[in-house]
JSON list of C-alpha atoms in Angstrom, two decimals:
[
{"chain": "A", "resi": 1, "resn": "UNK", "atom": "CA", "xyz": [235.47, 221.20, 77.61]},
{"chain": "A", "resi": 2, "resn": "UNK", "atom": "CA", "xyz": [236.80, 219.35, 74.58]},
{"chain": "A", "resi": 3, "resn": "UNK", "atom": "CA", "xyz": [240.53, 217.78, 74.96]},
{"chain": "A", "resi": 4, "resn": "UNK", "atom": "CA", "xyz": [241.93, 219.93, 72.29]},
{"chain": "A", "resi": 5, "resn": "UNK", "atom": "CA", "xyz": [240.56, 223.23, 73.67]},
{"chain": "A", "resi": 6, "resn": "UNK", "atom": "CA", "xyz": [241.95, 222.30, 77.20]},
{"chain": "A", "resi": 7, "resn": "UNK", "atom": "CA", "xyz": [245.15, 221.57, 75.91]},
{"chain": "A", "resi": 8, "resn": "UNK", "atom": "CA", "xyz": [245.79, 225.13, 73.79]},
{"chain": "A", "resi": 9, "resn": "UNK", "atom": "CA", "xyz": [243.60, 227.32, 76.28]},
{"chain": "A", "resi": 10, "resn": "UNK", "atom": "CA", "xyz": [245.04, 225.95, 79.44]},
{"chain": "A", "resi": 11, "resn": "UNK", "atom": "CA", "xyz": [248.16, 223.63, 79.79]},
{"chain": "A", "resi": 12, "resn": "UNK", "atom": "CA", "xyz": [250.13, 224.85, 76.72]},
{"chain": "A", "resi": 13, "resn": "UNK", "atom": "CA", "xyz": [249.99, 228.75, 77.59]},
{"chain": "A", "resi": 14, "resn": "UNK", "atom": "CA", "xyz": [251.08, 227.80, 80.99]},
{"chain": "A", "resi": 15, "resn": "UNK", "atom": "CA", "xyz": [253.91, 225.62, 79.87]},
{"chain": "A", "resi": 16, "resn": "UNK", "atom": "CA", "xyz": [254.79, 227.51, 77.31]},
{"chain": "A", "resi": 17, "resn": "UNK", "atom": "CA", "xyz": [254.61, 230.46, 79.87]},
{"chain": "A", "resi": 18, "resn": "UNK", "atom": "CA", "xyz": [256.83, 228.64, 82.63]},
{"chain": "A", "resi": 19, "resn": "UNK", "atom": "CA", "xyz": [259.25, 227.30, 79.62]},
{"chain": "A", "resi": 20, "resn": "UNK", "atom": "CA", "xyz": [260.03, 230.82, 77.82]},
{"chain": "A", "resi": 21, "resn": "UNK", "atom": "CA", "xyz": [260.44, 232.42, 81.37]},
{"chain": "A", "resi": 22, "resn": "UNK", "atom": "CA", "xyz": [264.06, 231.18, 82.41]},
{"chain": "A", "resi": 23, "resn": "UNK", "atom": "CA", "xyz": [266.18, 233.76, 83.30]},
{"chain": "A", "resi": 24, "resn": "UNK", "atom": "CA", "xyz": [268.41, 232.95, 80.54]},
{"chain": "A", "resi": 25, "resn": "UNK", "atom": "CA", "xyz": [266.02, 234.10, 78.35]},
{"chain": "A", "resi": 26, "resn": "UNK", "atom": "CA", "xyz": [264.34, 236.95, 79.89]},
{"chain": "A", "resi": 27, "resn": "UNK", "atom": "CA", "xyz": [268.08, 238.62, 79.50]},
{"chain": "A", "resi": 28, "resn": "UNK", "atom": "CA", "xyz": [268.29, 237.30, 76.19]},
{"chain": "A", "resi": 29, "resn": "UNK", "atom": "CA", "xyz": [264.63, 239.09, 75.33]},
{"chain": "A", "resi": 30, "resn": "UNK", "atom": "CA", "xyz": [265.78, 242.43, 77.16]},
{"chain": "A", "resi": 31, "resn": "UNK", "atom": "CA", "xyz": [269.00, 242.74, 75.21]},
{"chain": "A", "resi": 32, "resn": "UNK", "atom": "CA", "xyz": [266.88, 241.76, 72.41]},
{"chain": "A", "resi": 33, "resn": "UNK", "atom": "CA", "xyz": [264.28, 244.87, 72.65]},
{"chain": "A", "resi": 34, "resn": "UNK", "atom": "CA", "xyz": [266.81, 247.26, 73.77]},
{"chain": "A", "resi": 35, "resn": "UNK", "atom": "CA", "xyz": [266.74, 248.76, 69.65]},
{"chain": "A", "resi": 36, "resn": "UNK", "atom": "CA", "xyz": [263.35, 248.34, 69.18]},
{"chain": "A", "resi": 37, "resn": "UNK", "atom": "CA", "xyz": [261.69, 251.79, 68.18]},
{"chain": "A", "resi": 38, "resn": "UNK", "atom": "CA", "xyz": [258.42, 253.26, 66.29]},
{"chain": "A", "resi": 39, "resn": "UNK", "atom": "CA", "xyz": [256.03, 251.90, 65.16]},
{"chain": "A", "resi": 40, "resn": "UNK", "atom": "CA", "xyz": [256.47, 248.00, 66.55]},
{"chain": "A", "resi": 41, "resn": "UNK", "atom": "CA", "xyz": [254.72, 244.63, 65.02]},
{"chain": "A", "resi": 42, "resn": "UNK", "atom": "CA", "xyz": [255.12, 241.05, 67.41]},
{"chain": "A", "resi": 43, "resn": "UNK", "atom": "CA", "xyz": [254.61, 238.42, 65.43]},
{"chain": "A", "resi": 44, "resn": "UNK", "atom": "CA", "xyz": [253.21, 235.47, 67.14]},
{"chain": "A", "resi": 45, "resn": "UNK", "atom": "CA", "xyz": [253.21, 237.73, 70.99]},
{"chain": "A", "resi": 46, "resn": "UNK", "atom": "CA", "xyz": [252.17, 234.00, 72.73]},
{"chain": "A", "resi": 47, "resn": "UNK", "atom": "CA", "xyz": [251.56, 235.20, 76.55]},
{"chain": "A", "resi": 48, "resn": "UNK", "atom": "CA", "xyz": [253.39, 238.66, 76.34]},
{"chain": "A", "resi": 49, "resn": "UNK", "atom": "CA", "xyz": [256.68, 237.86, 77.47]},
{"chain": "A", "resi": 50, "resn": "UNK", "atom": "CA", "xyz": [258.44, 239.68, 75.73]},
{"chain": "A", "resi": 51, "resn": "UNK", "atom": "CA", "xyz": [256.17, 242.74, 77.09]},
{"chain": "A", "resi": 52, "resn": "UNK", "atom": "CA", "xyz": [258.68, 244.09, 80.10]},
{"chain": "A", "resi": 53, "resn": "UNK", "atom": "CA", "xyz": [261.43, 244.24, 77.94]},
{"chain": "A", "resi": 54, "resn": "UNK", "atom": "CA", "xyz": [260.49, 246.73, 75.53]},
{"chain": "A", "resi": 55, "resn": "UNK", "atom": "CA", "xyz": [261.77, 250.40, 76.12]},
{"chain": "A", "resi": 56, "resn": "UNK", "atom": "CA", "xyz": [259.79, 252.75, 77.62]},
{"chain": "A", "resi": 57, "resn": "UNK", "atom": "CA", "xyz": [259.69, 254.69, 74.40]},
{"chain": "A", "resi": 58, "resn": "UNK", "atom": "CA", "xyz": [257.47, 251.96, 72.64]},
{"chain": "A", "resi": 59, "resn": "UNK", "atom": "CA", "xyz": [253.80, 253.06, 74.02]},
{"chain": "A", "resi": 60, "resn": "UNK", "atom": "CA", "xyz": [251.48, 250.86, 71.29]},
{"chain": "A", "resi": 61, "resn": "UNK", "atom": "CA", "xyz": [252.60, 247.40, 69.71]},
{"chain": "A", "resi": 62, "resn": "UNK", "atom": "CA", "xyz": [250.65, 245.70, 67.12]},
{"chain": "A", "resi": 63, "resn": "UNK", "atom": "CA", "xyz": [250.82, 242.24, 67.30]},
{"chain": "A", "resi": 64, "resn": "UNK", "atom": "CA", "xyz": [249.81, 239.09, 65.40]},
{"chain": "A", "resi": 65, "resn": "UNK", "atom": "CA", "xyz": [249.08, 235.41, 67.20]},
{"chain": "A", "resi": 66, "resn": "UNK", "atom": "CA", "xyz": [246.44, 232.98, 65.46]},
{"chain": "A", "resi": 67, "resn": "UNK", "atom": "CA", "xyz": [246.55, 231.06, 69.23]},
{"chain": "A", "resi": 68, "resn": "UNK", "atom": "CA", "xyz": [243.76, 233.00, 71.22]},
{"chain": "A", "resi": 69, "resn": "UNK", "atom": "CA", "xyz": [244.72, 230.11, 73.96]},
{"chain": "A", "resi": 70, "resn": "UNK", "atom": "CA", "xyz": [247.44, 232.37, 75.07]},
{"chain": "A", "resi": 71, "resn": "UNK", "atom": "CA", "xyz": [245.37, 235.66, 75.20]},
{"chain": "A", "resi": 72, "resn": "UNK", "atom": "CA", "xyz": [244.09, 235.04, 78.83]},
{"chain": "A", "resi": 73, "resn": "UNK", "atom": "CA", "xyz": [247.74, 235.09, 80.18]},
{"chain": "A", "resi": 74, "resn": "UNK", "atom": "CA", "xyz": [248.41, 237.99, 77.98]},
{"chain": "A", "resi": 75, "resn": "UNK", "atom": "CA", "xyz": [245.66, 240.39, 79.69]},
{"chain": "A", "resi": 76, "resn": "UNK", "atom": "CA", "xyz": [246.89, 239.65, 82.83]},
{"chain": "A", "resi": 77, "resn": "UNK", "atom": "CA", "xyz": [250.39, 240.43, 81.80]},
{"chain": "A", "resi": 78, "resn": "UNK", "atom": "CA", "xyz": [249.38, 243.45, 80.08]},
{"chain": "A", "resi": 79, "resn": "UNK", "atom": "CA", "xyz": [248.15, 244.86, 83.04]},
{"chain": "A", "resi": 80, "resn": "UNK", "atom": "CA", "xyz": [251.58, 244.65, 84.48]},
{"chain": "A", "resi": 81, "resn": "UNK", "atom": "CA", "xyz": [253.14, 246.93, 81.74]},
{"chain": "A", "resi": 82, "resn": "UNK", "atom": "CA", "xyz": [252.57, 250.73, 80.43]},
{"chain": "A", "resi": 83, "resn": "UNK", "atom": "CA", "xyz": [251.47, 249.37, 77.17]},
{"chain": "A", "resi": 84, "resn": "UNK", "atom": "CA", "xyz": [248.91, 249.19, 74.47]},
{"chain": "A", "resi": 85, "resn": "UNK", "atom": "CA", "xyz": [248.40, 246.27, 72.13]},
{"chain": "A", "resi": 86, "resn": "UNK", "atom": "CA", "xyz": [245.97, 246.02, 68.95]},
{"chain": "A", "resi": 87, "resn": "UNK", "atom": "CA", "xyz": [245.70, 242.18, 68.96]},
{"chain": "A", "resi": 88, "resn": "UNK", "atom": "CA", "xyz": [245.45, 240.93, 65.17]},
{"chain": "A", "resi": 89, "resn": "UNK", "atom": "CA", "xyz": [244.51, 236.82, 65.33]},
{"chain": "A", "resi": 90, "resn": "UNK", "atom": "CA", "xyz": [246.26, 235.73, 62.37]},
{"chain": "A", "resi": 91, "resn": "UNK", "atom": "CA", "xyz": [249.17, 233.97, 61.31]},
{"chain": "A", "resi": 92, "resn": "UNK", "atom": "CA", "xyz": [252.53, 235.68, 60.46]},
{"chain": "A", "resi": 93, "resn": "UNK", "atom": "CA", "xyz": [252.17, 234.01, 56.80]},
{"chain": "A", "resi": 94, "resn": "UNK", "atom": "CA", "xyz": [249.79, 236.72, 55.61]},
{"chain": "A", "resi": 95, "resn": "UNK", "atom": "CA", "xyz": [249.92, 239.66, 57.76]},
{"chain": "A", "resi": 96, "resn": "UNK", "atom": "CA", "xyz": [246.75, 242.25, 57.18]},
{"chain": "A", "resi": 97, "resn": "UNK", "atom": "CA", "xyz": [249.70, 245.57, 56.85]},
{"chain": "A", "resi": 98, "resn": "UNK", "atom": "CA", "xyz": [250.18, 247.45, 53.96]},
{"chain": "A", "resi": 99, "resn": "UNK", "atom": "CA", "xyz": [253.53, 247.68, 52.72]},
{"chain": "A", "resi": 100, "resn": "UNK", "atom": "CA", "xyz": [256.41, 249.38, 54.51]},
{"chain": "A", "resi": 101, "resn": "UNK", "atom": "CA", "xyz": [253.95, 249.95, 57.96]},
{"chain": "A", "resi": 102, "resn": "UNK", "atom": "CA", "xyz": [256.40, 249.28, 60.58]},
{"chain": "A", "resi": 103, "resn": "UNK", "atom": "CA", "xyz": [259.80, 251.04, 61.85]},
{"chain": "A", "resi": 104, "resn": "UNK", "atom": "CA", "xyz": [260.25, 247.67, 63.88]},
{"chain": "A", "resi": 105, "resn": "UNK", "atom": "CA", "xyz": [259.33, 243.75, 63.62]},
{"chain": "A", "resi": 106, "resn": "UNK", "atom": "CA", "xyz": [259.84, 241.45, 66.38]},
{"chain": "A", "resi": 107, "resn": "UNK", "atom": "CA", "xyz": [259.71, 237.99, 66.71]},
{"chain": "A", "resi": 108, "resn": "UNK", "atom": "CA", "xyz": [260.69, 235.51, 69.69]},
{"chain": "A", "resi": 109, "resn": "UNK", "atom": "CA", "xyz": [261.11, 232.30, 69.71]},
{"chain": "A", "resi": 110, "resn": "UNK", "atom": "CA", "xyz": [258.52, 231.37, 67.59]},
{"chain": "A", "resi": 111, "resn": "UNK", "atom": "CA", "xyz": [259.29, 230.87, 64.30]},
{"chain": "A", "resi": 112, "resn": "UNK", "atom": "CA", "xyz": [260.05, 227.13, 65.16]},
{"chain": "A", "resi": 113, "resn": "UNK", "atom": "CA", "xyz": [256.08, 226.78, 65.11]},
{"chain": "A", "resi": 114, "resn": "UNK", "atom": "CA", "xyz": [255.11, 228.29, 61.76]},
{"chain": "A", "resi": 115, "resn": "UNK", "atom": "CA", "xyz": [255.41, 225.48, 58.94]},
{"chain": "A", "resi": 116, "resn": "UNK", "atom": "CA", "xyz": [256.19, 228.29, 56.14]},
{"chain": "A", "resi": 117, "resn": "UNK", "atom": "CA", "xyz": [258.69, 230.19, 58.05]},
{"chain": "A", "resi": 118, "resn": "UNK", "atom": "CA", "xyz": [259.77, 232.04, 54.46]},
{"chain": "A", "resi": 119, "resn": "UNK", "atom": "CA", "xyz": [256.45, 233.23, 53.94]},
{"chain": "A", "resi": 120, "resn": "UNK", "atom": "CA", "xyz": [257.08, 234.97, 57.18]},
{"chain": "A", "resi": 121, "resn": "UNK", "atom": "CA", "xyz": [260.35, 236.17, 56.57]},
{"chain": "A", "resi": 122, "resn": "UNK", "atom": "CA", "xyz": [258.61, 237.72, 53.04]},
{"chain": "A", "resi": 123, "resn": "UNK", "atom": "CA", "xyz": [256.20, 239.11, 55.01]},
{"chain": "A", "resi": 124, "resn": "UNK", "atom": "CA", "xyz": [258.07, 240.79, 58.10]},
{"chain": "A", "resi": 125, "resn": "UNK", "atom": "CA", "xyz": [260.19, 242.59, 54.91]},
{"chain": "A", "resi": 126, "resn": "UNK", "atom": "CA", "xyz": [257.35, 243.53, 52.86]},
{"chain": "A", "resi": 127, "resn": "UNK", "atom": "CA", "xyz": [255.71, 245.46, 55.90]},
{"chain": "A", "resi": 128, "resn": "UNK", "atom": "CA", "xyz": [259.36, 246.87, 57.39]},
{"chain": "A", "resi": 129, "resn": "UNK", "atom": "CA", "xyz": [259.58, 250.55, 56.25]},
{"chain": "A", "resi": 130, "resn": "UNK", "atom": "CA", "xyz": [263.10, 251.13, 54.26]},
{"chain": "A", "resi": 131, "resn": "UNK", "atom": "CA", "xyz": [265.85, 251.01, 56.89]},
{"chain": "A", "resi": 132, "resn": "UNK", "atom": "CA", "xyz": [263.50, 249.23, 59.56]},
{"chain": "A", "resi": 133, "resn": "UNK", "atom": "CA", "xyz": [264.78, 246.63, 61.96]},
{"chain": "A", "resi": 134, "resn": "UNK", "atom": "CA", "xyz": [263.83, 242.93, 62.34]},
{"chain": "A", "resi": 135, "resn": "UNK", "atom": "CA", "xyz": [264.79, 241.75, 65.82]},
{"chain": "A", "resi": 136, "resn": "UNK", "atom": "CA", "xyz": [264.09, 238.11, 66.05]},
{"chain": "A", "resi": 137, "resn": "UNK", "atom": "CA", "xyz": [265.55, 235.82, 68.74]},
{"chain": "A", "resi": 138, "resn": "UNK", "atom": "CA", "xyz": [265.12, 232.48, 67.44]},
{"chain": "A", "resi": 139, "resn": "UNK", "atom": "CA", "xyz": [266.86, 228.78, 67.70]},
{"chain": "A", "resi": 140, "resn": "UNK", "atom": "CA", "xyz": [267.90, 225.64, 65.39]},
{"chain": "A", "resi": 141, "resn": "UNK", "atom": "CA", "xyz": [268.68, 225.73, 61.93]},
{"chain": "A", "resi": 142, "resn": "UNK", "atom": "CA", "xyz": [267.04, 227.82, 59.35]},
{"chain": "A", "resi": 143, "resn": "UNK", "atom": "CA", "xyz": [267.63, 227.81, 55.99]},
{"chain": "A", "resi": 144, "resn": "UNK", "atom": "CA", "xyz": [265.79, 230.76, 54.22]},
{"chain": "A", "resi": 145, "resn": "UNK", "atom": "CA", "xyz": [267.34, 231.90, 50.73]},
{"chain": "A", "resi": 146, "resn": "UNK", "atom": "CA", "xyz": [265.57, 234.39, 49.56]},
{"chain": "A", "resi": 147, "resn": "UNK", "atom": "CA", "xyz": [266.60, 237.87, 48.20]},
{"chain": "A", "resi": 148, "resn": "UNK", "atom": "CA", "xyz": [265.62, 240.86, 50.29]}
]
């Protein structure tokens, strides 16, 4: 097993894992999903965390995550939860929706790790039906000016 491959398909999903997980921010991720509704798109779902949280209404999530590292961690989580998830490995950048697909887009924590992260903004709005809801918890500074 190569270095590189070690490092994104077993220490950083574990890390990553252990490091998203405070309780801090599993309360922050349930308040979070609390709105969440219809038809749902994760961008960048990582190891699932975000999985529990959802309301029971939300039966099917689509979700997008070029890092197939994490998806080991994310089975086993999935089997905790009533859920279904269509897995799409790409990056949030240039998401394979048609326009206006989704009542709800959520992202977590991870737009810190996407180098265009207004490319992703574009994107989330081109594929939010009219009147749908981006929930994002995110960190730092951003500094998107764009016109939506």
């Amino acid at each position: 097993m190569t270095a590189m491959r070690l490092y994104s398909e077993y220490l950083l999903p574990r890390v990553y894992d252990w490091l998203m997980d405070r309780p801090f921010l599993r309360e922050r991720r349930r308040e979070q999903l609390t709105s969440a509704s219809g038809n749902v798109l994760e961008i960048g779902i990582g190891t699932g965390l975000n999985l529990p949280h959802y309301p029971r209404s939300i039966t099917e999530i689509t979700a997008v995550d070029p890092n197939l590292g994490m998806n080991a961690m994310l089975q086993r989580r999935l089997r905790t939860v009533d859920l279904r998830v269509h897995l799409h490995p790409v990056s949030g950048e240039r998401l394979p929706f048609a326009d206006e697909s989704f009542d709800c887009v959520v992202s977590t924590l991870v737009l810190c790790s996407i180098p265009d992260v207004e490319r992703v903004v574009a994107e989330v709005y081109r594929v939010l039906k009219p009147n749908g809801r981006y929930l994002f918890l995110e960190h730092g500074r951003v500094a998107v000016t764009s016109h939506y």
